Amino acid sequence: MSEKTQTRDPELTRTRILDAAESHFVEQGFSAVKLSALARSADVTKSLIHHHFGSKEQLWEAVKNRAFERYYTGQMAMLEEAGEPDAMLLRHSVEAYFHFLRDNPGVVRLFAWTHLEGDSHCGELDNQLVGAGAEWVRQAQMRGLLRKDINPTHVIALFVMTCTQWFEAKCHHQHWPGMGSDEAFLEDFLTIFMAGVAPQN
Amino acid sequence: MSEKTQTRDPELTRTRILDAAESHFVEQGFSAVKLSALARSADVTKSLIHHHFGSKEQLWEAVKNRAFERYYTGQMAMLEEAGEPDAMLLRHSVEAYFHFLRDNPGVVRLFAWTHLEGDSHCGELDNQLVGAGAEWVRQAQMRGLLRKDINPTHVIALFVMTCTQWFEAKCHHQHWPGMGSDEAFLEDFLTIFMAGVAPQN
DNA sequence: GCCTCGATTGGCCGACCGGTCAATTGAGTG
DNA sequence: CACTCAATTGACCGGTCGGCCAATCGAGGC
């Protein structure tokens, strides 16, 4: 059978630690996390964490790497199933990205913590992603689907940043007077964005 | 003369501590800051910090309050000198906000740290700001200067969030292929944004 | 010239942090 | 079965964290 009842399972232990660590780091950032509490919530001894990951810093790196790899592959899959560049693709990409972030709040916070730390590594990870997106925009521009007088990379950056900030700073602006729901904001953003990038007559 | 050479100046001490604390907190966030290092860089004893501010947490609150008050009054001043709602006001507001953030990188990071902490207090501070901005958008909509089918608050939120995220996550996307300078991005954003909120024919 | 009271100092404390280590356990190997 | 080696444990360490306190200092009021 596949389920092992063995008392020792280093692989499972590793992921148990990683899972607990991710939730702690996502919630509190690097320096506020205490290894003792982390060990407790992973039902593991502190020494075991050091055995598997070396140090708190290395554990943090491991957590980030795993999360960003998940993010990266998820985005890559999205991008590949996108299909032919037509008028609606950009709209659908924005919607997909927005909903992806909504469903993965952890990754948004992880990104935010690393931004504040000045860690640019995770930013370099999605160079390909952005490059591919920008390339698509460029093609759409040539086909007359999008206006030509804007930097393709900026188009991608604009919607990525907007989606990110919406979820990252939600606690900040959710009390603003007149603020709508996730979907209402997305709809208005898409209205403005799509009209803004459309070819001018 | 105005310059006092007295050995004791509690007011100056307070601001020396606040200044040093702000730069530390901006750089490292709350929990990574060590009071001992902070005291050293403020040229002050640790005890003196406790004497004036009570605890690390209260000092953090004081730093945030001072910074956000500065932010708030700065924005209020900007808003009041804005003048009559004409076609260019929105564009100029975006430019002004963008450049304000560029020239005050500390406040961006301070906002970001508090977002991640889940502190919604500073978000409530600018309810009036956003309310006033949204009201202006509403008037512009009625005058036919802006399209009517979008939530005014979302218009404000969109450009605020974009400017914020641009500076907050700069380390993340500055290596993206094809990314332009501050001004180049602002120009493209304004192009898209202004075309997007313009009345549709 | 005291006297008062806040400003300021240095020394100190208990808690707890991340990390180490020697010892034990258990699963695989031959 | 014995041997090996990684997994796992619990006790422990040095460092330093935020915070406290008694003593000293200095400016201003009477």
CSV table of C-alpha atoms (C1' of nucleotides) in Angstrom, one decimal:
chain,number,residue,atom,x,y,z
A,1,MET,CA,0.0,0.0,0.0
A,2,SER,CA,1.1,3.6,-0.5
A,3,GLU,CA,0.4,4.9,3.0
A,4,LYS,CA,3.3,4.2,5.2
A,5,THR,CA,2.8,3.8,8.9
A,6,GLN,CA,6.4,4.1,9.6
A,7,THR,CA,7.5,6.2,12.5
A,8,ARG,CA,10.1,7.9,10.4
A,9,ASP,CA,9.4,9.7,7.2
A,10,PRO,CA,11.9,12.5,6.5
A,11,GLU,CA,10.2,13.6,3.4
A,12,LEU,CA,6.9,14.1,5.2
A,13,THR,CA,8.8,15.8,8.0
A,14,ARG,CA,10.4,18.2,5.6
A,15,THR,CA,7.1,19.2,4.1
A,16,ARG,CA,5.4,19.4,7.5
A,17,ILE,CA,8.1,21.9,8.5
A,18,LEU,CA,7.9,23.8,5.2
A,19,ASP,CA,4.1,24.0,5.4
A,20,ALA,CA,4.2,25.4,8.9
A,21,ALA,CA,7.1,27.7,8.1
A,22,GLU,CA,5.3,29.1,5.1
A,23,SER,CA,2.2,29.9,7.1
A,24,HIS,CA,4.3,31.5,9.8
A,25,PHE,CA,6.4,33.5,7.4
A,26,VAL,CA,3.5,34.6,5.3
A,27,GLU,CA,1.7,35.8,8.4
A,28,GLN,CA,4.6,37.5,10.2
A,29,GLY,CA,7.5,37.9,7.9
A,30,PHE,CA,11.0,36.7,8.6
A,31,SER,CA,12.3,38.2,11.8
A,32,ALA,CA,9.0,38.0,13.8
A,33,VAL,CA,8.9,34.3,13.4
A,34,LYS,CA,10.2,32.3,16.3
A,35,LEU,CA,11.6,28.9,15.6
A,36,SER,CA,10.3,27.5,18.8
A,37,ALA,CA,6.7,28.4,18.0
A,38,LEU,CA,7.2,27.2,14.4
A,39,ALA,CA,8.5,23.8,15.7
A,40,ARG,CA,5.6,23.5,18.1
A,41,SER,CA,3.0,24.2,15.3
A,42,ALA,CA,4.7,21.7,13.0
A,43,ASP,CA,4.8,19.2,15.8
A,44,VAL,CA,8.5,18.8,15.5
A,45,THR,CA,11.6,19.6,17.6
A,46,LYS,CA,13.6,22.7,16.9
A,47,SER,CA,16.7,20.6,16.4
A,48,LEU,CA,14.9,18.8,13.6
A,49,ILE,CA,14.4,22.0,11.7
A,50,HIS,CA,18.1,22.7,11.9
A,51,HIS,CA,18.8,19.2,10.9
A,52,HIS,CA,16.7,19.5,7.7
A,53,PHE,CA,17.3,23.1,6.8
A,54,GLY,CA,20.4,24.3,8.6
A,55,SER,CA,19.3,27.7,9.8
A,56,LYS,CA,16.3,30.0,10.0
A,57,GLU,CA,17.6,31.9,7.0
A,58,GLN,CA,18.0,28.8,4.9
A,59,LEU,CA,14.5,27.7,5.9
A,60,TRP,CA,13.2,31.1,4.8
A,61,GLU,CA,14.9,30.6,1.4
A,62,ALA,CA,13.5,27.2,1.0
A,63,VAL,CA,10.0,28.4,1.8
A,64,LYS,CA,10.4,31.3,-0.7
A,65,ASN,CA,11.8,29.0,-3.4
A,66,ARG,CA,9.0,26.5,-3.1
A,67,ALA,CA,6.3,29.1,-3.2
A,68,PHE,CA,7.7,31.0,-6.1
A,69,GLU,CA,8.3,27.8,-8.0
A,70,ARG,CA,4.6,27.0,-7.5
A,71,TYR,CA,3.7,30.5,-8.6
A,72,TYR,CA,6.0,30.4,-11.6
A,73,THR,CA,4.7,27.0,-12.9
A,74,GLY,CA,1.1,28.0,-12.3
A,75,GLN,CA,1.6,31.2,-14.3
A,76,MET,CA,3.5,29.3,-17.1
A,77,ALA,CA,0.6,26.9,-17.4
A,78,MET,CA,-1.9,29.7,-17.6
A,79,LEU,CA,0.2,31.4,-20.2
A,80,GLU,CA,0.5,28.3,-22.3
A,81,GLU,CA,-3.1,27.5,-22.4
A,82,ALA,CA,-3.8,31.1,-23.4
A,83,GLY,CA,-3.9,30.2,-27.1
A,84,GLU,CA,-4.2,32.6,-30.0
A,85,PRO,CA,-3.8,36.4,-29.5
A,86,ASP,CA,-7.2,37.8,-30.0
A,87,ALA,CA,-9.0,40.8,-28.7
A,88,MET,CA,-10.1,39.1,-25.5
A,89,LEU,CA,-6.9,37.4,-24.5
A,90,LEU,CA,-5.6,40.4,-22.6
A,91,ARG,CA,-8.8,40.8,-20.7
A,92,HIS,CA,-8.9,37.1,-19.8
A,93,SER,CA,-5.2,37.2,-18.7
A,94,VAL,CA,-6.0,40.0,-16.3
A,95,GLU,CA,-9.0,38.2,-14.9
A,96,ALA,CA,-7.0,35.0,-14.6
A,97,TYR,CA,-4.1,36.8,-12.8
A,98,PHE,CA,-6.5,38.6,-10.5
A,99,HIS,CA,-8.3,35.5,-9.5
A,100,PHE,CA,-5.1,33.6,-9.1
A,101,LEU,CA,-3.9,36.1,-6.6
A,102,ARG,CA,-7.3,36.1,-4.8
A,103,ASP,CA,-7.0,32.4,-4.4
A,104,ASN,CA,-3.4,32.5,-3.3
A,105,PRO,CA,-3.2,35.2,-0.7
A,106,GLY,CA,-0.1,33.6,0.7
A,107,VAL,CA,2.1,34.3,-2.4
A,108,VAL,CA,1.0,37.9,-2.4
A,109,ARG,CA,2.3,38.4,1.1
A,110,LEU,CA,5.4,36.4,0.5
A,111,PHE,CA,6.2,38.7,-2.5
A,112,ALA,CA,5.5,41.7,-0.4
A,113,TRP,CA,7.9,40.6,2.4
A,114,THR,CA,10.6,39.9,0.0
A,115,HIS,CA,10.1,43.3,-1.7
A,116,LEU,CA,10.6,45.0,1.6
A,117,GLU,CA,13.7,43.0,2.3
A,118,GLY,CA,15.0,44.2,-1.1
A,119,ASP,CA,15.3,40.6,-2.4
A,120,SER,CA,15.3,40.9,-6.1
A,121,HIS,CA,15.8,37.2,-6.8
A,122,CYS,CA,12.1,36.4,-7.1
A,123,GLY,CA,11.7,39.3,-9.4
A,124,GLU,CA,14.2,37.8,-11.8
A,125,LEU,CA,12.4,34.5,-11.7
A,126,ASP,CA,9.5,35.8,-13.8
A,127,ASN,CA,11.6,37.6,-16.4
A,128,GLN,CA,10.5,34.9,-18.8
A,129,LEU,CA,6.9,35.3,-17.8
A,130,VAL,CA,6.9,39.1,-18.4
A,131,GLY,CA,9.0,38.7,-21.5
A,132,ALA,CA,6.4,36.3,-23.0
A,133,GLY,CA,3.6,38.6,-22.0
A,134,ALA,CA,5.3,41.7,-23.4
A,135,GLU,CA,6.0,39.8,-26.6
A,136,TRP,CA,2.3,39.0,-26.9
A,137,VAL,CA,1.4,42.6,-26.4
A,138,ARG,CA,3.9,43.6,-29.1
A,139,GLN,CA,2.3,41.2,-31.6
A,140,ALA,CA,-1.1,42.5,-30.7
A,141,GLN,CA,0.1,46.0,-31.3
A,142,MET,CA,1.4,45.1,-34.8
A,143,ARG,CA,-1.9,43.5,-35.6
A,144,GLY,CA,-3.7,46.7,-34.7
A,145,LEU,CA,-5.4,45.1,-31.6
A,146,LEU,CA,-3.6,47.5,-29.2
A,147,ARG,CA,-2.4,51.0,-29.4
A,148,LYS,CA,1.2,51.2,-30.5
A,149,ASP,CA,2.5,54.2,-28.6
A,150,ILE,CA,3.1,52.3,-25.3
A,151,ASN,CA,5.9,50.1,-24.0
A,152,PRO,CA,4.6,46.5,-24.0
A,153,THR,CA,6.4,45.7,-20.7
A,154,HIS,CA,4.6,48.6,-19.1
A,155,VAL,CA,1.3,47.1,-20.1
A,156,ILE,CA,2.1,43.9,-18.4
A,157,ALA,CA,3.6,45.6,-15.4
A,158,LEU,CA,0.5,47.8,-15.0
A,159,PHE,CA,-2.0,45.1,-14.6
A,160,VAL,CA,0.3,42.9,-12.6
A,161,MET,CA,1.0,45.7,-10.1
A,162,THR,CA,-2.6,46.7,-9.9
A,163,CYS,CA,-3.8,43.2,-9.1
A,164,THR,CA,-0.9,42.7,-6.6
A,165,GLN,CA,-1.5,45.9,-4.8
A,166,TRP,CA,-5.3,45.3,-4.6
A,167,PHE,CA,-4.7,42.2,-2.5
A,168,GLU,CA,-1.6,43.4,-0.7
A,169,ALA,CA,-3.1,46.6,0.6
A,170,LYS,CA,-6.6,45.4,1.0
A,171,CYS,CA,-6.6,46.1,4.7
A,172,HIS,CA,-5.6,49.7,3.8
A,173,HIS,CA,-8.3,50.7,1.3
A,174,GLN,CA,-11.1,48.3,2.1
A,175,HIS,CA,-12.6,51.0,4.4
A,176,TRP,CA,-12.4,53.7,1.9
A,177,PRO,CA,-15.8,55.3,1.2
A,178,GLY,CA,-17.5,53.9,-1.9
A,179,MET,CA,-15.0,51.0,-2.4
A,180,GLY,CA,-16.6,48.0,-4.1
A,181,SER,CA,-16.0,44.3,-3.9
A,182,ASP,CA,-13.1,42.4,-5.5
A,183,GLU,CA,-15.2,41.7,-8.6
A,184,ALA,CA,-16.6,45.3,-8.8
A,185,PHE,CA,-13.1,46.7,-8.7
A,186,LEU,CA,-11.8,44.2,-11.2
A,187,GLU,CA,-14.6,45.1,-13.6
A,188,ASP,CA,-13.9,48.8,-13.3
A,189,PHE,CA,-10.2,48.3,-13.7
A,190,LEU,CA,-10.8,46.2,-16.8
A,191,THR,CA,-13.1,48.9,-18.2
A,192,ILE,CA,-10.4,51.5,-17.8
A,193,PHE,CA,-7.5,49.3,-18.8
A,194,MET,CA,-9.1,47.8,-21.9
A,195,ALA,CA,-10.3,51.2,-23.1
A,196,GLY,CA,-6.9,52.7,-22.3
A,197,VAL,CA,-4.9,50.1,-24.3
A,198,ALA,CA,-7.3,50.0,-27.3
A,199,PRO,CA,-6.1,51.6,-30.5
A,200,GLN,CA,-7.1,55.3,-30.7
A,201,ASN,CA,-9.1,56.5,-33.7
B,1,MET,CA,19.6,83.8,19.9
B,2,SER,CA,17.5,80.9,18.8
B,3,GLU,CA,20.1,78.1,19.0
B,4,LYS,CA,20.2,76.7,22.6
B,5,THR,CA,23.5,75.3,23.8
B,6,GLN,CA,21.9,73.7,26.8
B,7,THR,CA,22.9,70.2,27.6
B,8,ARG,CA,19.3,69.1,28.0
B,9,ASP,CA,16.7,69.5,25.3
B,10,PRO,CA,13.9,66.9,25.7
B,11,GLU,CA,12.1,68.1,22.6
B,12,LEU,CA,15.2,67.7,20.5
B,13,THR,CA,15.9,64.3,22.1
B,14,ARG,CA,12.4,63.1,21.2
B,15,THR,CA,12.8,64.1,17.6
B,16,ARG,CA,16.3,62.6,17.4
B,17,ILE,CA,14.9,59.3,18.6
B,18,LEU,CA,11.9,59.6,16.3
B,19,ASP,CA,14.1,60.4,13.3
B,20,ALA,CA,16.5,57.5,14.0
B,21,ALA,CA,13.6,55.2,14.7
B,22,GLU,CA,11.8,56.1,11.5
B,23,SER,CA,14.9,55.3,9.4
B,24,HIS,CA,15.3,52.0,11.2
B,25,PHE,CA,11.7,51.0,11.0
B,26,VAL,CA,11.4,52.1,7.3
B,27,GLU,CA,14.5,50.0,6.5
B,28,GLN,CA,13.8,46.8,8.5
B,29,GLY,CA,10.2,46.8,9.8
B,30,PHE,CA,9.1,46.5,13.3
B,31,SER,CA,10.5,43.2,14.7
B,32,ALA,CA,13.9,43.3,13.0
B,33,VAL,CA,14.8,46.6,14.7
B,34,LYS,CA,16.9,46.4,17.8
B,35,LEU,CA,16.5,49.1,20.4
B,36,SER,CA,20.2,48.9,21.3
B,37,ALA,CA,21.2,49.7,17.7
B,38,LEU,CA,18.5,52.3,17.4
B,39,ALA,CA,19.8,54.0,20.6
B,40,ARG,CA,23.3,53.9,19.4
B,41,SER,CA,22.5,55.6,16.0
B,42,ALA,CA,20.3,58.2,17.8
B,43,ASP,CA,23.3,58.8,20.2
B,44,VAL,CA,21.0,58.2,23.1
B,45,THR,CA,20.7,55.6,25.9
B,46,LYS,CA,18.2,52.8,25.6
B,47,SER,CA,16.6,53.9,28.8
B,48,LEU,CA,16.0,57.3,27.4
B,49,ILE,CA,13.9,55.7,24.6
B,50,HIS,CA,11.8,54.0,27.2
B,51,HIS,CA,11.5,57.2,29.2
B,52,HIS,CA,10.1,59.2,26.3
B,53,PHE,CA,8.1,56.5,24.5
B,54,GLY,CA,7.3,53.8,27.0
B,55,SER,CA,8.0,50.7,24.8
B,56,LYS,CA,9.2,49.6,21.4
B,57,GLU,CA,5.6,49.2,20.3
B,58,GLN,CA,4.6,52.7,21.4
B,59,LEU,CA,7.6,54.1,19.6
B,60,TRP,CA,6.6,52.3,16.5
B,61,GLU,CA,3.1,53.9,16.8
B,62,ALA,CA,4.6,57.3,17.3
B,63,VAL,CA,6.8,56.9,14.2
B,64,LYS,CA,3.8,55.8,12.1
B,65,ASN,CA,1.6,58.6,13.4
B,66,ARG,CA,4.1,61.3,12.7
B,67,ALA,CA,4.9,60.0,9.2
B,68,PHE,CA,1.2,59.5,8.3
B,69,GLU,CA,0.4,62.9,9.6
B,70,ARG,CA,3.1,64.4,7.3
B,71,TYR,CA,1.7,62.4,4.5
B,72,TYR,CA,-1.9,63.4,5.2
B,73,THR,CA,-1.2,67.1,5.4
B,74,GLY,CA,1.0,67.0,2.4
B,75,GLN,CA,-1.7,65.4,0.4
B,76,MET,CA,-4.3,67.8,1.8
B,77,ALA,CA,-2.3,70.7,0.7
B,78,MET,CA,-1.8,69.3,-2.8
B,79,LEU,CA,-5.6,68.7,-3.0
B,80,GLU,CA,-6.5,72.2,-2.0
B,81,GLU,CA,-4.2,73.9,-4.4
B,82,ALA,CA,-5.6,71.8,-7.2
B,83,GLY,CA,-8.2,74.4,-8.1
B,84,GLU,CA,-11.0,74.0,-10.6
B,85,PRO,CA,-11.9,70.6,-12.1
B,86,ASP,CA,-10.8,70.8,-15.7
B,87,ALA,CA,-9.6,68.1,-18.1
B,88,MET,CA,-6.0,68.2,-16.9
B,89,LEU,CA,-6.6,68.1,-13.2
B,90,LEU,CA,-6.7,64.3,-13.0
B,91,ARG,CA,-3.5,64.0,-15.0
B,92,HIS,CA,-1.8,66.5,-12.8
B,93,SER,CA,-3.0,64.8,-9.6
B,94,VAL,CA,-1.5,61.5,-10.8
B,95,GLU,CA,1.8,63.1,-11.6
B,96,ALA,CA,1.8,65.0,-8.3
B,97,TYR,CA,1.1,61.8,-6.4
B,98,PHE,CA,3.7,59.8,-8.3
B,99,HIS,CA,6.4,62.4,-7.7
B,100,PHE,CA,5.4,62.7,-4.1
B,101,LEU,CA,6.0,59.0,-3.5
B,102,ARG,CA,9.2,59.1,-5.5
B,103,ASP,CA,10.5,61.9,-3.2
B,104,ASN,CA,9.2,60.2,-0.1
B,105,PRO,CA,10.3,56.6,-0.3
B,106,GLY,CA,10.1,56.2,3.4
B,107,VAL,CA,6.4,56.6,3.6
B,108,VAL,CA,5.9,54.0,0.9
B,109,ARG,CA,7.8,51.4,2.9
B,110,LEU,CA,6.1,52.5,6.1
B,111,PHE,CA,2.7,52.0,4.4
B,112,ALA,CA,3.8,48.6,3.2
B,113,TRP,CA,5.0,47.4,6.6
B,114,THR,CA,1.7,48.4,8.2
B,115,HIS,CA,-0.3,46.7,5.4
B,116,LEU,CA,1.5,43.5,6.1
B,117,GLU,CA,0.9,43.9,9.8
B,118,GLY,CA,-2.8,44.2,9.0
B,119,ASP,CA,-2.9,47.7,10.6
B,120,SER,CA,-5.9,49.4,9.0
B,121,HIS,CA,-5.6,52.6,11.0
B,122,CYS,CA,-3.5,54.4,8.5
B,123,GLY,CA,-5.9,53.5,5.8
B,124,GLU,CA,-8.8,55.1,7.7
B,125,LEU,CA,-6.7,58.2,7.9
B,126,ASP,CA,-7.1,59.1,4.3
B,127,ASN,CA,-10.8,58.4,4.0
B,128,GLN,CA,-11.3,62.1,3.6
B,129,LEU,CA,-8.6,62.4,1.0
B,130,VAL,CA,-10.1,59.6,-1.1
B,131,GLY,CA,-13.6,60.9,-0.4
B,132,ALA,CA,-12.6,64.3,-1.8
B,133,GLY,CA,-10.9,62.8,-4.8
B,134,ALA,CA,-13.9,60.6,-5.5
B,135,GLU,CA,-16.2,63.6,-5.2
B,136,TRP,CA,-14.1,65.4,-7.8
B,137,VAL,CA,-14.3,62.5,-10.1
B,138,ARG,CA,-18.0,62.4,-9.7
B,139,GLN,CA,-18.3,66.0,-10.6
B,140,ALA,CA,-16.1,65.5,-13.6
B,141,GLN,CA,-18.3,62.7,-14.7
B,142,MET,CA,-21.4,64.8,-14.5
B,143,ARG,CA,-19.7,67.5,-16.6
B,144,GLY,CA,-18.9,64.9,-19.2
B,145,LEU,CA,-15.1,65.1,-18.6
B,146,LEU,CA,-14.9,61.4,-17.6
B,147,ARG,CA,-16.8,58.3,-18.5
B,148,LYS,CA,-19.8,57.7,-16.3
B,149,ASP,CA,-19.9,53.9,-16.0
B,150,ILE,CA,-17.1,53.6,-13.4
B,151,ASN,CA,-17.0,53.9,-9.7
B,152,PRO,CA,-15.3,57.2,-8.8
B,153,THR,CA,-13.6,55.7,-5.8
B,154,HIS,CA,-12.1,53.0,-8.0
B,155,VAL,CA,-10.6,55.6,-10.2
B,156,ILE,CA,-8.8,57.1,-7.3
B,157,ALA,CA,-7.8,53.7,-5.9
B,158,LEU,CA,-6.4,52.6,-9.2
B,159,PHE,CA,-3.9,55.4,-9.7
B,160,VAL,CA,-3.0,55.5,-6.0
B,161,MET,CA,-2.3,51.7,-6.0
B,162,THR,CA,-0.4,51.8,-9.2
B,163,CYS,CA,1.9,54.6,-8.0
B,164,THR,CA,2.4,52.9,-4.6
B,165,GLN,CA,3.2,49.5,-6.1
B,166,TRP,CA,5.6,51.0,-8.6
B,167,PHE,CA,7.8,52.2,-5.8
B,168,GLU,CA,7.1,49.5,-3.3
B,169,ALA,CA,8.0,46.7,-5.6
B,170,LYS,CA,10.7,48.4,-7.6
B,171,CYS,CA,13.3,45.9,-6.6
B,172,HIS,CA,11.1,43.3,-8.0
B,173,HIS,CA,10.3,44.5,-11.5
B,174,GLN,CA,13.2,46.8,-12.2
B,175,HIS,CA,15.1,43.9,-13.8
B,176,TRP,CA,12.2,43.0,-16.0
B,177,PRO,CA,13.2,43.0,-19.7
B,178,GLY,CA,12.1,46.2,-21.4
B,179,MET,CA,11.2,48.1,-18.2
B,180,GLY,CA,11.6,51.8,-18.5
B,181,SER,CA,12.5,54.6,-16.1
B,182,ASP,CA,10.2,56.1,-13.5
B,183,GLU,CA,9.2,58.8,-15.9
B,184,ALA,CA,8.7,56.5,-18.9
B,185,PHE,CA,6.4,54.3,-16.9
B,186,LEU,CA,4.5,57.2,-15.5
B,187,GLU,CA,4.0,58.5,-19.1
B,188,ASP,CA,2.7,55.2,-20.3
B,189,PHE,CA,0.5,54.7,-17.3
B,190,LEU,CA,-1.0,58.2,-17.9
B,191,THR,CA,-1.5,57.4,-21.5
B,192,ILE,CA,-3.5,54.3,-20.7
B,193,PHE,CA,-5.2,55.7,-17.7
B,194,MET,CA,-6.4,59.0,-19.2
B,195,ALA,CA,-7.6,57.3,-22.4
B,196,GLY,CA,-9.4,54.7,-20.2
B,197,VAL,CA,-11.3,57.2,-18.1
B,198,ALA,CA,-12.1,59.5,-21.0
B,199,PRO,CA,-15.8,59.5,-22.1
B,200,GLN,CA,-16.5,57.0,-24.8
B,201,ASN,CA,-17.9,58.1,-28.1
C,1,DG,C1',20.9,79.2,47.1
C,2,DC,C1',18.3,75.6,47.6
C,3,DC,C1',14.5,72.6,46.0
C,4,DT,C1',12.0,70.2,42.8
C,5,DC,C1',11.1,67.5,39.0
C,6,DG,C1',11.9,65.8,34.7
C,7,DA,C1',16.0,64.4,31.7
C,8,DT,C1',19.6,61.3,31.5
C,9,DT,C1',22.7,57.6,32.8
C,10,DG,C1',24.7,52.9,33.5
C,11,DG,C1',24.1,48.7,35.3
C,12,DC,C1',21.3,45.0,35.5
C,13,DC,C1',17.6,41.4,34.9
C,14,DG,C1',14.8,37.6,33.3
C,15,DA,C1',13.3,35.7,29.2
C,16,DC,C1',14.1,33.7,25.2
C,17,DC,C1',16.3,33.7,20.9
C,18,DG,C1',18.8,30.7,17.2
C,19,DG,C1',21.9,27.2,17.3
C,20,DT,C1',24.8,23.0,19.0
C,21,DC,C1',25.7,18.5,20.7
C,22,DA,C1',25.9,13.9,22.4
C,23,DA,C1',22.9,10.2,22.8
C,24,DT,C1',19.0,7.4,21.1
C,25,DT,C1',16.1,5.4,17.8
C,26,DG,C1',14.7,3.0,13.6
C,27,DA,C1',14.8,1.6,8.8
C,28,DG,C1',17.5,-0.4,5.4
C,29,DT,C1',21.6,-3.6,4.0
C,30,DG,C1',24.2,-7.7,3.5
D,1,DC,C1',21.7,-10.9,13.1
D,2,DA,C1',24.8,-7.0,13.3
D,3,DC,C1',26.2,-2.9,11.2
D,4,DT,C1',25.4,1.7,9.4
D,5,DC,C1',23.7,6.0,8.9
D,6,DA,C1',20.2,9.3,8.8
D,7,DA,C1',16.2,10.8,11.6
D,8,DT,C1',15.1,12.4,15.9
D,9,DT,C1',15.3,13.8,20.7
D,10,DG,C1',16.1,16.7,24.8
D,11,DA,C1',19.3,19.1,27.4
D,12,DC,C1',22.0,22.8,27.0
D,13,DC,C1',24.7,27.2,25.5
D,14,DG,C1',26.1,32.0,24.7
D,15,DG,C1',24.2,36.1,23.3
D,16,DT,C1',21.2,39.6,23.4
D,17,DC,C1',16.7,41.3,23.5
D,18,DG,C1',13.2,44.6,25.6
D,19,DG,C1',12.6,46.5,29.7
D,20,DC,C1',13.5,48.2,34.7
D,21,DC,C1',15.6,50.8,38.5
D,22,DA,C1',18.3,53.4,41.5
D,23,DA,C1',21.3,57.2,41.2
D,24,DT,C1',22.9,61.5,39.1
D,25,DC,C1',22.4,65.6,36.7
D,26,DG,C1',20.6,70.3,35.3
D,27,DA,C1',17.4,73.9,34.4
D,28,DG,C1',13.8,76.8,36.3
D,29,DG,C1',10.9,78.6,40.2
D,30,DC,C1',10.8,80.5,44.7
